[in-house]
Every structure is written in structure tokens, then in C-alpha cells.
mmCIF file of C-alpha atoms in Angstrom:
data_model
loop_
_atom_site.group_PDB
_atom_site.id
_atom_site.type_symbol
_atom_site.label_atom_id
_atom_site.label_comp_id
_atom_site.label_asym_id
_atom_site.label_seq_id
_atom_site.Cartn_x
_atom_site.Cartn_y
_atom_site.Cartn_z
ATOM 1 C CA PHE A 457 110.219 -28.387 -58.703
ATOM 2 C CA ALA A 458 109.669 -27.752 -62.361
ATOM 3 C CA ALA A 459 111.346 -25.013 -64.372
ATOM 4 C CA ARG A 460 111.672 -24.033 -68.006
ATOM 5 C CA LEU A 461 115.426 -24.108 -68.661
ATOM 6 C CA SER A 462 117.843 -24.251 -71.540
ATOM 7 C CA LYS A 463 120.147 -27.281 -71.769
ATOM 8 C CA ASP A 464 123.031 -25.187 -70.414
ATOM 9 C CA GLU A 465 120.936 -23.965 -67.470
ATOM 10 C CA ALA A 466 119.798 -27.507 -66.667
ATOM 11 C CA ASN A 467 123.394 -28.770 -66.814
ATOM 12 C CA SER A 468 124.528 -25.928 -64.543
ATOM 13 C CA ILE A 469 121.856 -26.693 -61.952
ATOM 14 C CA ALA A 470 122.653 -30.420 -62.137
ATOM 15 C CA GLN A 471 126.226 -29.633 -61.036
ATOM 16 C CA GLN A 472 125.114 -27.787 -57.883
ATOM 17 C CA PRO A 473 125.802 -29.500 -54.542
ATOM 18 C CA GLY A 474 122.721 -31.211 -53.165
ATOM 19 C CA VAL A 475 120.963 -31.593 -56.517
ATOM 20 C CA VAL A 476 119.862 -35.207 -56.803
ATOM 21 C CA SER A 477 118.638 -35.195 -60.386
ATOM 22 C CA VAL A 478 117.623 -33.009 -63.296
ATOM 23 C CA PHE A 479 115.521 -34.526 -66.056
ATOM 24 C CA PRO A 480 113.190 -33.364 -68.839
ATOM 25 C CA ASN A 481 109.472 -33.223 -68.158
ATOM 26 C CA PRO A 482 107.775 -33.933 -71.499
ATOM 27 C CA ILE A 483 104.560 -32.236 -72.525
ATOM 28 C CA LEU A 484 101.754 -34.771 -72.316
ATOM 29 C CA LYS A 485 98.394 -34.671 -74.065
ATOM 30 C CA LEU A 486 95.461 -33.654 -71.861
ATOM 31 C CA HIS A 487 92.935 -36.475 -71.528
ATOM 32 C CA THR A 488 90.305 -34.632 -69.499
ATOM 33 C CA THR A 489 88.844 -31.159 -69.360
ATOM 34 C CA ARG A 490 87.119 -31.353 -65.982
ATOM 35 C CA SER A 491 89.912 -32.099 -63.474
ATOM 36 C CA TRP A 492 90.991 -28.451 -63.188
ATOM 37 C CA GLU A 493 87.517 -27.372 -62.085
ATOM 38 C CA PHE A 494 87.086 -30.382 -59.771
ATOM 39 C CA LEU A 495 90.442 -29.708 -58.078
ATOM 40 C CA LYS A 496 89.662 -25.965 -57.937
ATOM 41 C CA LEU A 497 92.972 -25.158 -59.634
ATOM 42 C CA GLN A 498 93.784 -21.714 -60.940
ATOM 43 C CA THR A 499 94.323 -21.550 -64.677
ATOM 44 C CA HIS A 500 96.522 -18.438 -64.662
ATOM 45 C CA VAL A 501 99.375 -18.338 -62.159
ATOM 46 C CA LYS A 502 102.134 -15.720 -62.263
ATOM 47 C CA ILE A 503 105.527 -17.365 -61.822
ATOM 48 C CA ASP A 504 108.767 -15.592 -60.955
ATOM 49 C CA ARG A 505 111.296 -17.050 -63.417
ATOM 50 C CA THR A 506 114.322 -15.816 -61.461
ATOM 51 C CA PHE A 507 116.626 -18.560 -60.228
ATOM 52 C CA SER A 508 117.969 -17.629 -56.824
ATOM 53 C CA ASN A 509 120.980 -18.972 -54.949
ATOM 54 C CA SER A 510 119.256 -18.261 -51.632
ATOM 55 C CA SER A 511 118.968 -21.044 -49.098
ATOM 56 C CA SER A 512 115.273 -20.395 -48.450
ATOM 57 C CA SER A 513 114.413 -23.842 -49.763
ATOM 58 C CA SER A 514 117.440 -25.810 -48.603
ATOM 59 C CA ASN A 515 116.754 -29.288 -47.281
ATOM 60 C CA ALA A 516 113.359 -29.280 -49.009
ATOM 61 C CA VAL A 517 112.097 -32.408 -50.714
ATOM 62 C CA ILE A 518 109.195 -32.033 -53.115
ATOM 63 C CA GLY A 519 107.509 -35.192 -54.291
ATOM 64 C CA LEU A 520 104.373 -36.604 -55.835
ATOM 65 C CA LEU A 521 102.781 -39.833 -54.690
ATOM 66 C CA ASP A 522 100.845 -41.311 -57.593
ATOM 67 C CA THR A 523 98.356 -43.763 -56.104
ATOM 68 C CA GLY A 524 96.871 -44.703 -59.446
ATOM 69 C CA ILE A 525 93.456 -44.136 -60.939
ATOM 70 C CA TRP A 526 90.273 -44.924 -59.052
ATOM 71 C CA PRO A 527 87.454 -44.914 -61.662
ATOM 72 C CA GLU A 528 84.796 -44.332 -58.994
ATOM 73 C CA ALA A 529 86.449 -41.027 -57.960
ATOM 74 C CA GLU A 530 84.217 -37.967 -58.340
ATOM 75 C CA SER A 531 86.670 -36.360 -60.776
ATOM 76 C CA PHE A 532 85.793 -39.093 -63.314
ATOM 77 C CA SER A 533 82.022 -38.670 -62.955
ATOM 78 C CA ASP A 534 80.097 -37.958 -66.154
ATOM 79 C CA ASN A 535 77.236 -36.224 -64.311
ATOM 80 C CA GLY A 536 76.277 -33.050 -66.176
ATOM 81 C CA MET A 537 78.176 -34.005 -69.319
ATOM 82 C CA ASP A 538 76.607 -33.770 -72.760
ATOM 83 C CA PRO A 539 75.868 -36.975 -74.713
ATOM 84 C CA ILE A 540 78.824 -38.739 -76.299
ATOM 85 C CA PRO A 541 79.776 -36.945 -79.548
ATOM 86 C CA PRO A 542 79.128 -39.028 -82.703
ATOM 87 C CA SER A 543 82.793 -38.590 -83.676
ATOM 88 C CA TRP A 544 84.025 -40.363 -80.518
ATOM 89 C CA LYS A 545 85.519 -43.766 -81.359
ATOM 90 C CA GLY A 546 86.475 -45.071 -77.884
ATOM 91 C CA THR A 547 85.331 -48.247 -76.170
ATOM 92 C CA CYS A 548 84.779 -49.331 -72.590
ATOM 93 C CA MET A 549 87.369 -51.954 -71.718
ATOM 94 C CA THR A 550 86.292 -54.364 -69.020
ATOM 95 C CA SER A 551 88.428 -56.514 -66.758
ATOM 96 C CA HIS A 552 88.191 -58.442 -63.495
ATOM 97 C CA ASP A 553 86.053 -56.375 -61.046
ATOM 98 C CA PHE A 554 85.436 -53.693 -63.716
ATOM 99 C CA ASN A 555 82.432 -54.174 -65.996
ATOM 100 C CA THR A 556 80.604 -51.851 -68.380
ATOM 101 C CA SER A 557 78.461 -50.434 -65.567
ATOM 102 C CA ASN A 558 81.650 -48.773 -64.245
ATOM 103 C CA CYS A 559 82.297 -46.964 -67.537
ATOM 104 C CA ASN A 560 81.161 -43.433 -68.223
ATOM 105 C CA ARG A 561 78.460 -43.025 -70.872
#
């Protein structure tokens, strides 16, 4: 799980029995503005910030399987997007089995 903690709080949790690891989760720059809508994610979620010693989540393993990026996925589609802004300075990088026809506009 992810939590906003002070260094002391993180160190305290790290010492608890059964805790495998505690590590910082850096803030990363957003590279897309459409994924939230495509995934139908809520933008405002109320979170209870209380840390509980209850065993309601004991023996739980939470993980994320990152299978990589598939450029043909619908979430990368440029359908309905405005033309490329004149200020954009990016390029389409091609490679084996990925030519310019696979790039968005």
C-alpha cells in the first residue's frame, strides 16, 4: 500500500513484524492526460489517514504486475485529439517492428 508518512513513521512501520519493506515512492511527472478517463478512475477519493493496528489486512499481499507498454493499446490512441501544438518538440522514434505508422500524430 502507499501512505504519506514522516521518516519516523516510516521507520516505525518498517520495524513491525511481517513488514517486508518500506521505501519512498517518488513523485513522477505525468506524461499523459487521457489515461484517467480511459481507465474510468475517480479523480477525488477520500482516504482515511488513520493507521490501525487491526489485523483486518493480515496476510495480504498487494502487488502490481507491470507488463510494459503496448503502443497499440486503446489508451494510447490519438483519436479525438487536437492537432499537435506548434510548441511540441518531440519525435517519433522507430525501431525493429515499430515504424512511423505506429506513432501518434
